[in-house]
PDB file of C-alpha atoms in Angstrom:
ATOM      1  CA  MET N   1       0.294  13.865  11.486  1.00 56.00           C
ATOM      2  CA  PHE N   2       3.676  15.563  11.141  1.00 62.00           C
ATOM      3  CA  LYS N   3       3.369  17.676  14.390  1.00 63.00           C
ATOM      4  CA  PHE N   4       6.635  16.236  15.575  1.00 62.00           C
ATOM      5  CA  LEU N   5       8.193  17.796  12.621  1.00 64.00           C
ATOM      6  CA  PHE N   6       6.924  21.274  13.163  1.00 64.00           C
ATOM      7  CA  GLY N   7       6.294  21.211  16.819  1.00 62.00           C
ATOM      8  CA  LYS N   8       8.657  23.997  18.313  1.00 57.00           C
ATOM      9  CA  THR N   9       8.812  25.463  21.651  1.00 56.00           C
ATOM     10  CA  ARG N  10      10.577  28.955  21.891  1.00 61.00           C
ATOM     11  CA  GLY N  11      12.198  28.677  18.342  1.00 64.00           C
ATOM     12  CA  LYS N  12      13.763  25.323  19.032  1.00 73.00           C
ATOM     13  CA  ALA N  13      12.506  22.125  17.381  1.00 74.00           C
ATOM     14  CA  ALA N  14      10.885  19.656  19.813  1.00 78.00           C
ATOM     15  CA  ILE N  15      12.678  16.571  20.499  1.00 87.00           C
ATOM     16  CA  GLU N  16      10.889  13.398  20.081  1.00 90.00           C
ATOM     17  CA  THR N  17      11.784  10.672  22.460  1.00 93.00           C
ATOM     18  CA  GLN N  18      12.021   6.961  21.379  1.00 94.00           C
ATOM     19  CA  ARG N  19       9.012   6.221  23.317  1.00 95.00           C
ATOM     20  CA  ASP N  20       6.976   8.928  21.504  1.00 94.00           C
ATOM     21  CA  THR N  21       8.338   7.672  18.366  1.00 93.00           C
ATOM     22  CA  VAL N  22       7.326   4.132  19.011  1.00 92.00           C
ATOM     23  CA  ALA N  23       3.930   5.214  20.103  1.00 94.00           C
ATOM     24  CA  ARG N  24       3.246   7.270  17.123  1.00 94.00           C
ATOM     25  CA  ALA N  25       4.569   4.701  14.856  1.00 93.00           C
ATOM     26  CA  VAL N  26       2.042   1.886  16.561  1.00 91.00           C
ATOM     27  CA  ASP N  27      -0.878   4.347  16.304  1.00 94.00           C
ATOM     28  CA  GLU N  28      -0.453   5.036  12.603  1.00 94.00           C
ATOM     29  CA  LEU N  29      -0.093   1.321  11.863  1.00 91.00           C
ATOM     30  CA  ASN N  30      -3.341   0.661  13.900  1.00 91.00           C
ATOM     31  CA  SER N  31      -5.237   3.384  12.130  1.00 92.00           C
ATOM     32  CA  VAL N  32      -4.184   1.920   8.844  1.00 88.00           C
ATOM     33  CA  LEU N  33      -4.950  -1.918   9.778  1.00 88.00           C
ATOM     34  CA  ALA N  34      -8.343  -0.830  11.311  1.00 89.00           C
ATOM     35  CA  LEU N  35      -9.626   0.432   7.807  1.00 84.00           C
ATOM     36  CA  MET N  36      -8.507  -2.647   6.088  1.00 84.00           C
ATOM     37  CA  ALA N  37     -11.205  -5.501   5.220  1.00 82.00           C
ATOM     38  CA  ASP N  38      -8.537  -8.175   4.686  1.00 83.00           C
ATOM     39  CA  LYS N  39      -6.573  -8.056   8.035  1.00 87.00           C
ATOM     40  CA  PRO N  40      -2.854  -8.560   7.378  1.00 89.00           C
ATOM     41  CA  VAL N  41      -0.737 -10.961   9.279  1.00 90.00           C
ATOM     42  CA  VAL N  42       1.274  -9.368  11.930  1.00 91.00           C
ATOM     43  CA  SER N  43       4.259 -11.450  13.301  1.00 93.00           C
ATOM     44  CA  ILE N  44       7.190 -10.602  15.750  1.00 93.00           C
ATOM     45  CA  ASP N  45      10.626 -12.223  15.602  1.00 93.00           C
ATOM     46  CA  LEU N  46      11.430 -12.729  19.179  1.00 93.00           C
ATOM     47  CA  ASN N  47      15.447 -13.296  18.191  1.00 94.00           C
ATOM     48  CA  SER N  48      15.702 -10.041  16.391  1.00 94.00           C
ATOM     49  CA  GLY N  49      12.840  -8.076  17.720  1.00 91.00           C
ATOM     50  CA  LEU N  50      11.644  -7.273  14.316  1.00 93.00           C
ATOM     51  CA  ILE N  51       7.908  -6.833  13.442  1.00 91.00           C
ATOM     52  CA  THR N  52       6.642  -8.027  10.026  1.00 93.00           C
ATOM     53  CA  VAL N  53       3.482  -7.276   8.089  1.00 90.00           C
ATOM     54  CA  ASP N  54       2.367  -9.728   5.454  1.00 91.00           C
ATOM     55  CA  LEU N  55       0.127  -7.592   3.528  1.00 86.00           C
ATOM     56  CA  PRO N  56      -2.531  -8.951   1.143  1.00 84.00           C
ATOM     57  CA  GLU N  57      -1.985  -8.898  -2.652  1.00 83.00           C
ATOM     58  CA  GLN N  58      -4.274  -6.044  -3.039  1.00 78.00           C
ATOM     59  CA  MET N  59      -4.755  -3.149  -0.769  1.00 77.00           C
ATOM     60  CA  PRO N  60      -8.057  -1.396  -0.546  1.00 73.00           C
ATOM     61  CA  ASP N  61      -6.651   1.777  -2.098  1.00 75.00           C
ATOM     62  CA  GLU N  62      -5.127  -0.262  -4.902  1.00 75.00           C
ATOM     63  CA  ALA N  63      -8.456  -1.690  -5.654  1.00 71.00           C
ATOM     64  CA  LEU N  64      -9.732   1.853  -6.707  1.00 74.00           C
ATOM     65  CA  ALA N  65      -6.765   2.709  -8.786  1.00 68.00           C
ATOM     66  CA  LEU N  66      -6.726   2.377 -12.700  1.00 68.00           C
ATOM     67  CA  PRO N  67      -5.027  -0.826 -14.147  1.00 66.00           C
ATOM     68  CA  ALA N  68      -1.257  -0.522 -14.668  1.00 63.00           C
ATOM     69  CA  PRO N  69      -0.658   0.841 -18.346  1.00 65.00           C
ATOM     70  CA  ASN N  70       0.878  -2.488 -19.572  1.00 66.00           C
ATOM     71  CA  GLU N  71      -2.147  -4.554 -18.311  1.00 64.00           C
ATOM     72  CA  ALA N  72      -4.489  -2.374 -19.978  1.00 61.00           C
ATOM     73  CA  ALA N  73      -2.312  -2.556 -23.313  1.00 68.00           C
ATOM     74  CA  GLU N  74      -2.394  -6.216 -23.113  1.00 72.00           C
ATOM     75  CA  ALA N  75      -6.188  -6.317 -22.973  1.00 72.00           C
ATOM     76  CA  VAL N  76      -6.812  -4.219 -25.756  1.00 73.00           C
ATOM     77  CA  GLU N  77      -4.270  -6.137 -27.720  1.00 76.00           C
ATOM     78  CA  GLU N  78      -6.278  -9.526 -27.018  1.00 78.00           C
ATOM     79  CA  THR N  79      -9.459  -7.728 -27.808  1.00 80.00           C
ATOM     80  CA  VAL N  80      -8.164  -6.515 -31.085  1.00 76.00           C
ATOM     81  CA  LYS N  81      -6.598  -9.878 -31.964  1.00 78.00           C
ATOM     82  CA  ASP N  82      -9.769 -11.921 -31.009  1.00 77.00           C
ATOM     83  CA  ALA N  83     -11.814  -9.524 -33.175  1.00 75.00           C
ATOM     84  CA  VAL N  84      -9.278  -9.900 -36.006  1.00 71.00           C
ATOM     85  CA  GLU N  85      -9.246 -13.719 -35.563  1.00 74.00           C
ATOM     86  CA  GLY N  86     -13.007 -13.625 -35.578  1.00 69.00           C
ATOM     87  CA  GLU N  87     -13.306 -11.696 -38.907  1.00 64.00           C
ATOM     88  CA  VAL N  88     -10.665 -13.933 -40.611  1.00 59.00           C
ATOM     89  CA  SER N  89     -12.451 -17.116 -39.773  1.00 65.00           C
ATOM     90  CA  GLU N  90     -15.814 -15.629 -41.029  1.00 63.00           C
ATOM     91  CA  LYS N  91     -14.435 -14.899 -44.395  1.00 62.00           C
ATOM     92  CA  ALA N  92     -12.824 -18.397 -44.710  1.00 61.00           C
ATOM     93  CA  ALA N  93     -15.872 -20.212 -44.129  1.00 59.00           C
TER      94      ALA N  93
END
């Protein structure tokens, strides 16, 4: 993947042409998109020549990650709050 950084010829760093850079970037993007179940929307702005990728809300590798700390803390707070309210209502009855 990083051969262009470390590829040297006779002690000099190999120069990557713009064509090589574009080809490498497109290959890397295609390899990532091929692994995704929910394909993103890829669009090209013909006026500016820019490519945009509208990614899904959750990427496949993010689905495997643990929840964010604040989300986990909120879930624990709600569970504790529900338990306390349940005990208070039982004692009041």
